[in-house]
mmCIF file with all atom_site columns, C-alpha atoms in Angstrom:
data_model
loop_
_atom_site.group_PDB
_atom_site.id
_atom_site.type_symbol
_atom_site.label_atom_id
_atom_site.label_alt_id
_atom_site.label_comp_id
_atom_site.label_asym_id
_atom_site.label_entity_id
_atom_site.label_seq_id
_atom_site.pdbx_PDB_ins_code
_atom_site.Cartn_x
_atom_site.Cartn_y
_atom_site.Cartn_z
_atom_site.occupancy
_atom_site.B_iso_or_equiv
_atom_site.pdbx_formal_charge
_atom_site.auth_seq_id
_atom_site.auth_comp_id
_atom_site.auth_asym_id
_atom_site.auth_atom_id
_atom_site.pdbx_PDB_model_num
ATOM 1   C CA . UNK W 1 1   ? 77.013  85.452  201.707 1.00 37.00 ? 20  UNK W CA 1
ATOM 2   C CA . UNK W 1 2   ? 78.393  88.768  201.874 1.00 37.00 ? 21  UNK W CA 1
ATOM 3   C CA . UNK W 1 3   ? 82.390  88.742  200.952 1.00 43.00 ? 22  UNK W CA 1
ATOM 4   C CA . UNK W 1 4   ? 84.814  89.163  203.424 1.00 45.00 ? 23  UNK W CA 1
ATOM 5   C CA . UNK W 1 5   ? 88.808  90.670  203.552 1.00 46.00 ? 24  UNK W CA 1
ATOM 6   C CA . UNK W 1 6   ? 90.609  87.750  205.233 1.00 44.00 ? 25  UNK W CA 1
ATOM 7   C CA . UNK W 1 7   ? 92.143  88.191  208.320 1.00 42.00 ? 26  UNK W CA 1
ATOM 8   C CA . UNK W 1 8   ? 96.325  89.060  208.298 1.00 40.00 ? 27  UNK W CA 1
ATOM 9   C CA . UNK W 1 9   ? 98.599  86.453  208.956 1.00 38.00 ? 28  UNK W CA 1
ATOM 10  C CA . UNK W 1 10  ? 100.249 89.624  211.783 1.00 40.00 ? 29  UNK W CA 1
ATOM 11  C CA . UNK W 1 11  ? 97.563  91.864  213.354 1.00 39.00 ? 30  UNK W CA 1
ATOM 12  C CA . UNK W 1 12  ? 98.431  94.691  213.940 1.00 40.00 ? 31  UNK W CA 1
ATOM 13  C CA . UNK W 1 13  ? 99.493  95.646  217.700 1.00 39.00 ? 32  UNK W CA 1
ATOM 14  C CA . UNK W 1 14  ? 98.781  98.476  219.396 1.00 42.00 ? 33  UNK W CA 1
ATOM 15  C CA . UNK W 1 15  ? 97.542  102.025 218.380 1.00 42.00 ? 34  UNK W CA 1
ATOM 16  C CA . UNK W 1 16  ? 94.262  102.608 216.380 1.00 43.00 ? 35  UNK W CA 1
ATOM 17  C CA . UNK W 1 17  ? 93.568  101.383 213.280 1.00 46.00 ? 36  UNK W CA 1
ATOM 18  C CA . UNK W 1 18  ? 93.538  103.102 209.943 1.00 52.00 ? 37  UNK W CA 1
ATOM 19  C CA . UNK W 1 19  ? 90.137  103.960 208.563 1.00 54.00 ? 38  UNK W CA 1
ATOM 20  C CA . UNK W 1 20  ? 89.471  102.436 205.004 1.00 55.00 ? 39  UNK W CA 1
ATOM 21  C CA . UNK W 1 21  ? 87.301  105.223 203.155 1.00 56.00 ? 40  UNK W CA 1
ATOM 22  C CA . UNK W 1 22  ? 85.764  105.181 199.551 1.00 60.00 ? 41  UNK W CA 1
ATOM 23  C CA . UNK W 1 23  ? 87.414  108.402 198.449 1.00 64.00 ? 42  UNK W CA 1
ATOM 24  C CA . UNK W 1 24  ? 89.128  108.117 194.835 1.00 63.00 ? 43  UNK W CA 1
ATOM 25  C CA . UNK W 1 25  ? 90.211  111.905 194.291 1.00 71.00 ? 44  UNK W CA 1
ATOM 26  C CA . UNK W 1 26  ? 92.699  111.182 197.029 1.00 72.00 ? 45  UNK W CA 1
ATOM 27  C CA . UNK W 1 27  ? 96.331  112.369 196.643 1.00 74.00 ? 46  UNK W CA 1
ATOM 28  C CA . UNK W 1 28  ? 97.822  108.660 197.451 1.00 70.00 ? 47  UNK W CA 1
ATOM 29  C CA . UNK W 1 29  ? 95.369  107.128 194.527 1.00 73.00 ? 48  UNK W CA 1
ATOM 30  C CA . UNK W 1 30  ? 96.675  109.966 192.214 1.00 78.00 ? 49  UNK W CA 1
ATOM 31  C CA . UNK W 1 31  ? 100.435 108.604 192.996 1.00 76.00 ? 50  UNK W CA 1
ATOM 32  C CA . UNK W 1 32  ? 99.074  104.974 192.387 1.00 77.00 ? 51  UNK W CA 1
ATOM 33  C CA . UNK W 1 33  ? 97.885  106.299 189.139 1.00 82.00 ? 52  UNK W CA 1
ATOM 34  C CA . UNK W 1 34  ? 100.822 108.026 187.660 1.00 82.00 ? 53  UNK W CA 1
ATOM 35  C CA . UNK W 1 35  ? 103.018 104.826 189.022 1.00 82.00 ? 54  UNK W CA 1
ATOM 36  C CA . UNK W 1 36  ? 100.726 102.491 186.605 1.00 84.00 ? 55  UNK W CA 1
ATOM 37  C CA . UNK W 1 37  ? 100.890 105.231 183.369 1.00 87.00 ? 56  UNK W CA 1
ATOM 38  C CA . UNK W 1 38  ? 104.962 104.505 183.774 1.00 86.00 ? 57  UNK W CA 1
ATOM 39  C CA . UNK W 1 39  ? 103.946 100.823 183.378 1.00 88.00 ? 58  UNK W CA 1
ATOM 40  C CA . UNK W 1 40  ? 103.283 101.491 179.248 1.00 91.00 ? 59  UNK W CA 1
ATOM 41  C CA . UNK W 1 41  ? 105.885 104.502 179.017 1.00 92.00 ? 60  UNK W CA 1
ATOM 42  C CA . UNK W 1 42  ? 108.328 102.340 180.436 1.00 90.00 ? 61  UNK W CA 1
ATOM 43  C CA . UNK W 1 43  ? 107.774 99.295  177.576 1.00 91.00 ? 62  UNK W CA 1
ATOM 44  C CA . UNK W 1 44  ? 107.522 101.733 174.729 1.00 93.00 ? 63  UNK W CA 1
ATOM 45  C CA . UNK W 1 45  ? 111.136 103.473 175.984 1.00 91.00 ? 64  UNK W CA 1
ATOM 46  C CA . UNK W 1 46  ? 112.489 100.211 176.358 1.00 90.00 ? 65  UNK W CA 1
ATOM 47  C CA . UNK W 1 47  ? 111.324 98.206  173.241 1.00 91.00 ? 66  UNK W CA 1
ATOM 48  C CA . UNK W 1 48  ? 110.135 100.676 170.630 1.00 92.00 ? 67  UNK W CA 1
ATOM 49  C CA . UNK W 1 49  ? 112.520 103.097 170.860 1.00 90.00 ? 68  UNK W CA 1
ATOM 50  C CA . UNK W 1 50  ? 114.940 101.807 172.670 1.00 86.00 ? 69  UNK W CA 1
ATOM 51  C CA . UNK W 1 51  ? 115.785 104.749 174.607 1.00 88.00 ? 70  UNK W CA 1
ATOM 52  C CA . UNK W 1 52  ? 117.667 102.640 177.715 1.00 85.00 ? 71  UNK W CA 1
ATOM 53  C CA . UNK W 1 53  ? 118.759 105.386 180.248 1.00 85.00 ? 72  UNK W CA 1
ATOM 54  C CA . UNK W 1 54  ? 114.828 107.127 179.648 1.00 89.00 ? 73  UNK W CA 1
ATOM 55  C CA . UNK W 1 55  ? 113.757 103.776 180.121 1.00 86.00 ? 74  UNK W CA 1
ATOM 56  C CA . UNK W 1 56  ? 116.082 103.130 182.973 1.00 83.00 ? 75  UNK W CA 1
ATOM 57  C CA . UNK W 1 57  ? 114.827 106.447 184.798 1.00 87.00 ? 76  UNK W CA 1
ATOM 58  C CA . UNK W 1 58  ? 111.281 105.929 184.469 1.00 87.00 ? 77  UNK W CA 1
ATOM 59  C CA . UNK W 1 59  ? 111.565 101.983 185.857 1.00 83.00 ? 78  UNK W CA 1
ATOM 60  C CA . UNK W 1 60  ? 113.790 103.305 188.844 1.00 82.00 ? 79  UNK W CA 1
ATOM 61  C CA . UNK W 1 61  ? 110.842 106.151 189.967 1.00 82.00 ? 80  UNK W CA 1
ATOM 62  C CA . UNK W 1 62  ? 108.192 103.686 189.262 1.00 78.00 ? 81  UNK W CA 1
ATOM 63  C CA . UNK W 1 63  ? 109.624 100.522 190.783 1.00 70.00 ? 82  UNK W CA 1
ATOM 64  C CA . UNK W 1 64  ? 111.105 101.673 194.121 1.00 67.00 ? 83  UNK W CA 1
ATOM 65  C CA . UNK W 1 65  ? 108.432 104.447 195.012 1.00 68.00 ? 84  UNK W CA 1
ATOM 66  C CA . UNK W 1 66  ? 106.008 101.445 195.254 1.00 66.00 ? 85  UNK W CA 1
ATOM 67  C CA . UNK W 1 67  ? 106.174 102.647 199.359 1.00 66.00 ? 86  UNK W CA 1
ATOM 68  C CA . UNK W 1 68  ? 105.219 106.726 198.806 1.00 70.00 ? 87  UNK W CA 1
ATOM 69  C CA . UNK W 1 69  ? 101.519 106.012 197.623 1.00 64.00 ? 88  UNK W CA 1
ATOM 70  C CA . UNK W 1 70  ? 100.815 103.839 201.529 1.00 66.00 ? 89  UNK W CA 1
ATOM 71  C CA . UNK W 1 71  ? 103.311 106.217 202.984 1.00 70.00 ? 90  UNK W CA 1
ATOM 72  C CA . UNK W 1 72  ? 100.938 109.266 201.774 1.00 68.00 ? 91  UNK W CA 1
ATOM 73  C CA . UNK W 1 73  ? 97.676  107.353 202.658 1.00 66.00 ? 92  UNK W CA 1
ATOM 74  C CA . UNK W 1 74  ? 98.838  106.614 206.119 1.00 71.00 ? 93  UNK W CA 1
ATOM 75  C CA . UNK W 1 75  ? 100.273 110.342 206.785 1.00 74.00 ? 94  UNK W CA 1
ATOM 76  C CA . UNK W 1 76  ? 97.201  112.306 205.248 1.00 68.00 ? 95  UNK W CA 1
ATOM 77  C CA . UNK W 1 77  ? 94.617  109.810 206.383 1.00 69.00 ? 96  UNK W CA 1
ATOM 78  C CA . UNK W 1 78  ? 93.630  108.986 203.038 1.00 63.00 ? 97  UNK W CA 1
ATOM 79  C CA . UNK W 1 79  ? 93.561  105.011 203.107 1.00 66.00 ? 98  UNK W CA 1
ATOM 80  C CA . UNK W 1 80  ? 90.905  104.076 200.745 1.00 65.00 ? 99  UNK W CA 1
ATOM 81  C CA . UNK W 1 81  ? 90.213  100.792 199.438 1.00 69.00 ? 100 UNK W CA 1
ATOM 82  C CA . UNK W 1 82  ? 90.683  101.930 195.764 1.00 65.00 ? 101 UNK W CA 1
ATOM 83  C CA . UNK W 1 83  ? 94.468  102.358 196.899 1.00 61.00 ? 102 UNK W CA 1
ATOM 84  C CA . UNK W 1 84  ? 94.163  99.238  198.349 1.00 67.00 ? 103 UNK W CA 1
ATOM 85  C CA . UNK W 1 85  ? 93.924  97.758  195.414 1.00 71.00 ? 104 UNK W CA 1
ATOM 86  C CA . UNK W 1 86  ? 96.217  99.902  192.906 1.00 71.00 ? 105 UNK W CA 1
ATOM 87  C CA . UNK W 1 87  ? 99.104  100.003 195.202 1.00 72.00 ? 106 UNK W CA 1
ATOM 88  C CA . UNK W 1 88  ? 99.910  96.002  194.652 1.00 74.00 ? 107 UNK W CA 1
ATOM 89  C CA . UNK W 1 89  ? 98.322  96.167  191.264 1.00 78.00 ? 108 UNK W CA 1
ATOM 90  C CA . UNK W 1 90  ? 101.172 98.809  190.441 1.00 79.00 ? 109 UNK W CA 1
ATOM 91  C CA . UNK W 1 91  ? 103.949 97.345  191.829 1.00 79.00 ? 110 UNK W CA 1
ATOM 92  C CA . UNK W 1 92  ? 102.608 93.372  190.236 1.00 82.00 ? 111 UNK W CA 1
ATOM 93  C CA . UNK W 1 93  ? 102.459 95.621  186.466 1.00 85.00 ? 112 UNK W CA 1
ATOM 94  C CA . UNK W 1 94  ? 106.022 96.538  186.740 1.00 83.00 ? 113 UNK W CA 1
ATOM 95  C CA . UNK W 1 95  ? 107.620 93.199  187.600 1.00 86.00 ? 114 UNK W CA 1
ATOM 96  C CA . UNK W 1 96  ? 105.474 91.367  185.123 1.00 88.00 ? 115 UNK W CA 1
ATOM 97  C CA . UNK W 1 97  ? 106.004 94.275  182.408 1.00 88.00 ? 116 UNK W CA 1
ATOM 98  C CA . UNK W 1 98  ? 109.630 94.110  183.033 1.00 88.00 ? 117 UNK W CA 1
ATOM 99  C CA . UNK W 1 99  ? 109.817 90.602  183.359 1.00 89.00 ? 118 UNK W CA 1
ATOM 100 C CA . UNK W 1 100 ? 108.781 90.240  179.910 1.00 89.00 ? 119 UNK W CA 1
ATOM 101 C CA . UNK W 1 101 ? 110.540 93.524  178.519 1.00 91.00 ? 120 UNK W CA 1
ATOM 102 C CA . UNK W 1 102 ? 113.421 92.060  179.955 1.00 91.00 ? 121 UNK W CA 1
ATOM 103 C CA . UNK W 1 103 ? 113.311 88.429  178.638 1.00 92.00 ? 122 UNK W CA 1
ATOM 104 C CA . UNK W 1 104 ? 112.516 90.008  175.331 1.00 91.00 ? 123 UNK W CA 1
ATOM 105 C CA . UNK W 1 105 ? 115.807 91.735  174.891 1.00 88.00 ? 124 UNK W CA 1
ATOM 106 C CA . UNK W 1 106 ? 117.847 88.842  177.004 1.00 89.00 ? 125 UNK W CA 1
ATOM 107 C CA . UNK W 1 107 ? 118.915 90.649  180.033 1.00 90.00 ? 126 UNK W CA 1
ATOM 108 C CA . UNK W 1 108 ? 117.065 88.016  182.023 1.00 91.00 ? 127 UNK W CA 1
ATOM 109 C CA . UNK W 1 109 ? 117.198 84.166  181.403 1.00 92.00 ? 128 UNK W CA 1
ATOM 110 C CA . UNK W 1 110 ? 113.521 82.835  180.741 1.00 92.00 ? 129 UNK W CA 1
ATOM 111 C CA . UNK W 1 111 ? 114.065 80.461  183.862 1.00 93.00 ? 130 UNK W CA 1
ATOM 112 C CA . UNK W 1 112 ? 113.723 83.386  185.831 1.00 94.00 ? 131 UNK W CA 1
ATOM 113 C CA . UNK W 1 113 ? 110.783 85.004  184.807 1.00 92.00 ? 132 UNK W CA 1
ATOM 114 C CA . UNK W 1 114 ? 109.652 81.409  184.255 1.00 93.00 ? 133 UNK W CA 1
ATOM 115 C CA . UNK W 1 115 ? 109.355 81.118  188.616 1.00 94.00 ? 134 UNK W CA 1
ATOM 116 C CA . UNK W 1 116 ? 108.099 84.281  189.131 1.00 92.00 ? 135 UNK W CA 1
ATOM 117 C CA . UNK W 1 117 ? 105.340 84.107  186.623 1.00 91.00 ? 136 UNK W CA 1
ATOM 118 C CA . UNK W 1 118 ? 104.630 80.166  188.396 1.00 93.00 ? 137 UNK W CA 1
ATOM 119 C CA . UNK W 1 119 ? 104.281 82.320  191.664 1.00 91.00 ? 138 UNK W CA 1
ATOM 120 C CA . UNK W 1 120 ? 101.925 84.665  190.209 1.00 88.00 ? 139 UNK W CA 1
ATOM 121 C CA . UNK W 1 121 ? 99.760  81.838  188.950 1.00 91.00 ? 140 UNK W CA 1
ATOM 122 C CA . UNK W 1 122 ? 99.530  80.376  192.547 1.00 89.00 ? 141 UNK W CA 1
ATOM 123 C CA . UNK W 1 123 ? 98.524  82.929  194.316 1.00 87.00 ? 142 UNK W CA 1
ATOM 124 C CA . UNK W 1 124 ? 95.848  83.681  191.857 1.00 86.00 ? 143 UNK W CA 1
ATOM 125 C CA . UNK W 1 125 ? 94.766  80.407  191.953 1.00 89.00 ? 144 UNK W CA 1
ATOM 126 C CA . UNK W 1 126 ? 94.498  80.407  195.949 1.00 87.00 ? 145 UNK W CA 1
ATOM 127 C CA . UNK W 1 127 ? 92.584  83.998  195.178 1.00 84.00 ? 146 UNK W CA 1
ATOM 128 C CA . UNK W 1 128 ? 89.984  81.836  192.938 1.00 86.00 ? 147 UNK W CA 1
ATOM 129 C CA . UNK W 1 129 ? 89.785  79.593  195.991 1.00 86.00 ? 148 UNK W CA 1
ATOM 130 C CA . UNK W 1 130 ? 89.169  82.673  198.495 1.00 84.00 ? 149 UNK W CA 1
ATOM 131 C CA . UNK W 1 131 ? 86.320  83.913  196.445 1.00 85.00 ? 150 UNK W CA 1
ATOM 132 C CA . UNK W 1 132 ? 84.611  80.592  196.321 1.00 85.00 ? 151 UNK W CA 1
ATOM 133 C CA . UNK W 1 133 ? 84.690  80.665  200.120 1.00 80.00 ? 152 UNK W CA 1
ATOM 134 C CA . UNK W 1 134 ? 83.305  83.991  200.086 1.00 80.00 ? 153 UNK W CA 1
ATOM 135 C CA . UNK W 1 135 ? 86.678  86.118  200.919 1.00 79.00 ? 154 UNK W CA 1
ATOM 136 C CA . UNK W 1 136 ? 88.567  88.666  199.891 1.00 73.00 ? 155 UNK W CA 1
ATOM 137 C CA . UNK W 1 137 ? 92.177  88.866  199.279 1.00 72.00 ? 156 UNK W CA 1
ATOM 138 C CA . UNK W 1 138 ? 94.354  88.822  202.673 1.00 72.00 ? 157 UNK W CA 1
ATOM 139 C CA . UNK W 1 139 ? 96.312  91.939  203.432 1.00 71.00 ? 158 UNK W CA 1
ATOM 140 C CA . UNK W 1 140 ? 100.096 92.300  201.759 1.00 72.00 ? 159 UNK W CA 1
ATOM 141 C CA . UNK W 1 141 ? 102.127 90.236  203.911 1.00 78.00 ? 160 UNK W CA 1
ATOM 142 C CA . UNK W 1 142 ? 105.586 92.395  205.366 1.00 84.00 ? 161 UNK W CA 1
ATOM 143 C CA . UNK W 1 143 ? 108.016 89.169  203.527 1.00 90.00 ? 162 UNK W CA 1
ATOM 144 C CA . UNK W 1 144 ? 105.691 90.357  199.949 1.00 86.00 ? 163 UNK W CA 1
ATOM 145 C CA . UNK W 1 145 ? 106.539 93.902  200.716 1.00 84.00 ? 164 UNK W CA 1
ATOM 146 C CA . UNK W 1 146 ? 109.871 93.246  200.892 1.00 90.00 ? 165 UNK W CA 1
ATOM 147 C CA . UNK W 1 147 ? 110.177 90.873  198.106 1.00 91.00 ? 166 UNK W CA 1
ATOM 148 C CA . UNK W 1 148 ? 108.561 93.572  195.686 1.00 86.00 ? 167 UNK W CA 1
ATOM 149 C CA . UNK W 1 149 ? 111.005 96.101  196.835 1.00 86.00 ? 168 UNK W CA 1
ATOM 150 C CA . UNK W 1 150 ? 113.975 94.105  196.601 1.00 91.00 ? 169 UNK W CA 1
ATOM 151 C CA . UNK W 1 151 ? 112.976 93.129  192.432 1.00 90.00 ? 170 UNK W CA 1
ATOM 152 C CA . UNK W 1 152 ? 111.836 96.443  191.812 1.00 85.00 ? 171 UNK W CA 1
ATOM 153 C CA . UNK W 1 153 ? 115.243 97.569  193.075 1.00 88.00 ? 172 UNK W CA 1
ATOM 154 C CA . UNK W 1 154 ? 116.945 95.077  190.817 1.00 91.00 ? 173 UNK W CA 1
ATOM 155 C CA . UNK W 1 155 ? 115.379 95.430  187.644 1.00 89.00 ? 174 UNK W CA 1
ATOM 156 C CA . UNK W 1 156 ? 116.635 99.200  186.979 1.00 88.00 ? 175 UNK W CA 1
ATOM 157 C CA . UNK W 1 157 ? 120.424 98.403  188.135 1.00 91.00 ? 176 UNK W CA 1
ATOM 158 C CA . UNK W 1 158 ? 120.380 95.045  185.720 1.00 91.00 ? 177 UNK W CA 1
ATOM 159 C CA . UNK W 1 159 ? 119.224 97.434  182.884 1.00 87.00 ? 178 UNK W CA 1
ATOM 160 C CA . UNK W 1 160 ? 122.225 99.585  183.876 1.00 88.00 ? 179 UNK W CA 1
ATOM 161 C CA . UNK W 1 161 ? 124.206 96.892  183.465 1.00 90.00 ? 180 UNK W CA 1
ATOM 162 C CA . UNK W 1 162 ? 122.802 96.276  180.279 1.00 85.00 ? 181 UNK W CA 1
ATOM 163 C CA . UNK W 1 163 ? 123.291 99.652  178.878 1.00 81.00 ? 182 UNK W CA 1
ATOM 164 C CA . UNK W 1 164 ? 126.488 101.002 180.497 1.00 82.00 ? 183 UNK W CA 1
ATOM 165 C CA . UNK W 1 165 ? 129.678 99.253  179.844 1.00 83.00 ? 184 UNK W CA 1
ATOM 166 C CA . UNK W 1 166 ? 131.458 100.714 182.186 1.00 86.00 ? 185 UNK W CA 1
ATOM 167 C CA . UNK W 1 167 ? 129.641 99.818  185.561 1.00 89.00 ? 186 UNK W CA 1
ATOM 168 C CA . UNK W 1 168 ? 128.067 96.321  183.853 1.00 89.00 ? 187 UNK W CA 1
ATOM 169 C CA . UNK W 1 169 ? 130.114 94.236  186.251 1.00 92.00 ? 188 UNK W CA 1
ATOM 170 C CA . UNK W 1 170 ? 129.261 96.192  189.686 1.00 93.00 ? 189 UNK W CA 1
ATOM 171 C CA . UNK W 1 171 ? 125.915 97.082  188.421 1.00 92.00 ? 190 UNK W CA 1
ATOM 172 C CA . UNK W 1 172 ? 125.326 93.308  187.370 1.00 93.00 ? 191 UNK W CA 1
ATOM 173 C CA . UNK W 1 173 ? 126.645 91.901  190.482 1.00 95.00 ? 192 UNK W CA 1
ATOM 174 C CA . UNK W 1 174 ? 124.414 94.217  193.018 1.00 95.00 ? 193 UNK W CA 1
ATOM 175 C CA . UNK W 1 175 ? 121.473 93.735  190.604 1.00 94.00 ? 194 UNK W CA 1
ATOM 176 C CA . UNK W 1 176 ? 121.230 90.224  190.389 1.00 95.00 ? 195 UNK W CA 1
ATOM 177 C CA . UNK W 1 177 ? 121.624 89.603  194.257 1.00 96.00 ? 196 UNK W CA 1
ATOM 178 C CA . UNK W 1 178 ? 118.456 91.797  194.745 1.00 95.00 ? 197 UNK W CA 1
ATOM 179 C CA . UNK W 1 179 ? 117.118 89.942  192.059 1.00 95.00 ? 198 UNK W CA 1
ATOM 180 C CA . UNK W 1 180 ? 117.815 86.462  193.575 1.00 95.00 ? 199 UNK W CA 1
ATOM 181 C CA . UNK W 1 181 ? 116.760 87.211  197.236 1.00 96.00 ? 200 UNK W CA 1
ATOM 182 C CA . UNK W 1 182 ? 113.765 89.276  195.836 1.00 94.00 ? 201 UNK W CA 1
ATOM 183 C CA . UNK W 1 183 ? 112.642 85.375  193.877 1.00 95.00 ? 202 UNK W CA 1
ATOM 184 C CA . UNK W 1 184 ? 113.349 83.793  197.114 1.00 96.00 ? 203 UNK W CA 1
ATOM 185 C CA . UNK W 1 185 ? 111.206 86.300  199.468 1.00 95.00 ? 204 UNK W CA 1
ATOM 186 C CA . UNK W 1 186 ? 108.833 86.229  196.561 1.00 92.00 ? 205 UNK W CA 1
ATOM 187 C CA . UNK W 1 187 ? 108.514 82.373  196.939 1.00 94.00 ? 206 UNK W CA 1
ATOM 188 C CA . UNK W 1 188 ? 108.235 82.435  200.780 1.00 95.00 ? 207 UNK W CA 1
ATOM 189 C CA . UNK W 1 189 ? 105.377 85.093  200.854 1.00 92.00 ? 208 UNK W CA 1
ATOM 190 C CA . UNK W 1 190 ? 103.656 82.778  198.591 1.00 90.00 ? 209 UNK W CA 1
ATOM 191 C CA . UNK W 1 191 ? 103.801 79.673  200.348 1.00 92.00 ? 210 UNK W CA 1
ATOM 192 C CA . UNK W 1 192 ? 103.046 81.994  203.392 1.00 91.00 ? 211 UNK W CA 1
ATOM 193 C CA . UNK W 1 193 ? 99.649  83.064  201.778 1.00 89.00 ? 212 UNK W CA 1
ATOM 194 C CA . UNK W 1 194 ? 99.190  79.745  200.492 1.00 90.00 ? 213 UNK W CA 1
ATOM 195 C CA . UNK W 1 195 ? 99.131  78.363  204.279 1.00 90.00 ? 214 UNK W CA 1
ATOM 196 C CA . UNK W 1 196 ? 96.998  80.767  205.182 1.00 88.00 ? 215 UNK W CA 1
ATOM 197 C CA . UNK W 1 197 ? 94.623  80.220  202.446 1.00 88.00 ? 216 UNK W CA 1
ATOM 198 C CA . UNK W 1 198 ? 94.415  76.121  203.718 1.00 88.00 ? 217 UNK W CA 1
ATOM 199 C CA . UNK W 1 199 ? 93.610  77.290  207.153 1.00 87.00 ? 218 UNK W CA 1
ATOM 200 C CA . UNK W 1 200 ? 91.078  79.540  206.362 1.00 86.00 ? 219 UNK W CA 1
ATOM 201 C CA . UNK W 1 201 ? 89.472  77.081  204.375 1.00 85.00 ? 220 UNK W CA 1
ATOM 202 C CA . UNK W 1 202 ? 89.700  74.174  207.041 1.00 86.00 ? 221 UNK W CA 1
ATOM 203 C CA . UNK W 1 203 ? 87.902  76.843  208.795 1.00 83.00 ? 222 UNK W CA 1
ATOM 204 C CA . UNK W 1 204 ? 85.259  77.153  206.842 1.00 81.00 ? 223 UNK W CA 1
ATOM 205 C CA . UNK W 1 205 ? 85.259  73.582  206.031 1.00 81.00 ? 224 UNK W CA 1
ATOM 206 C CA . UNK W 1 206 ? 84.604  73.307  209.833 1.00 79.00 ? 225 UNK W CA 1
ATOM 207 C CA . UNK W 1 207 ? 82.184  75.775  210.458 1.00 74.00 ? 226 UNK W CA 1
ATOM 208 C CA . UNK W 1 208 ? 80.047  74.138  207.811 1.00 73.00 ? 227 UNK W CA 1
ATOM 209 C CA . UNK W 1 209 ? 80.013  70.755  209.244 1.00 70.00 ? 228 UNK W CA 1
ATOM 210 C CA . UNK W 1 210 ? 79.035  71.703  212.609 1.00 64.00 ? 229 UNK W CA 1
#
């Protein structure tokens, strides 16, 4: 059986849809790249060196520029399914690098990256049960856009807060309520994709005992 992308939760409506290509030397993949070589840079700043406002600089252009790489794709006509795949593999290194980073030096409680890391292991456990029905992973849902945004907003302001006296209660206060709504949209794309794993299943569950 040849492996197919699951359909989206939200077709798209109206206009013509993008053309998925198998370029790699594309401009967009080249902005994925760099995004996942400040993955490394950012941990060795941040807990070898312990340069915090390096550190701080590199997480902020790394974490919210997850949208330029799709942005570029779209404009240029450069979608390719390599950037398919390294544009949520990007922005899933940071949070999980920082996540731990983070928990390491005790700027985040444990509990927290405790229920991220629980969502991460659900959805790739619904992945595992995808492939065994002969799919690929669904498109990024809109609510796991948004969720990724809003925690790669908050990690760089809660280091802030961290490093600079000064601003730590603002910076601590914004940070955190990105943080918390980011967990919570993080939580409902999951259950989202979790549903839609169950239907397509019951689907195929279906089609197989007709």
């Amino acid at each position: 059986m040849s492996r197919r992308p699951a359909p989206s939760e939200h077709p798209a409506t109206g206009g013509a849809a993008e053309v998925v290509g198998d370029r790699v030397l594309t401009l967009p993949n080249l902005i994925s790249f760099v995004r996942l070589v400040g993955v490394p840079l950012f941990l060795y700043l941040f807990l070898v060196v312990k340069a915090d406002v390096a550190a701080i600089v590199v997480l902020a252009i790394g974490g919210t520029s997850d949208w330029v790489d799709g942005w570029v794709a779209r404009r240029l006509h450069q979608v390719s399914r390599l950037g398919e795949l390294l544009d949520p593999l990007a922005d899933r290194l940071y949070i999980l690098a920082t996540l731990l980073a983070f928990t390491a030096r005790e700027i985040v409680p444990w509990q927290f990256t405790g229920a991220l890391l629980a969502r991460e292991l659900l959805l790739l456990g619904s992945l595992g049960v995808l492939r065994r029905y002969g799919y690929g992973p669904p498109p990024v849902h809109y609510v796991g856009k948004t969720a990724t945004f809003l925690l790669l907003a908050a990690f760089p302001i809660l280091l802030l807060a961290s490093a600079a006296e000064s601003v730590a209660t603002a910076a601590g206060a914004i940070g955190w309520g990105l943080a918390w709504w980011g967990l919570v949209l993080y939580w409902v794309a999951g259950a989202m994709y979790v549903v839609q794993v169950a239907r397509l299943v019951r689907a195929r569950r279906a089609g197989a005992a007709a």
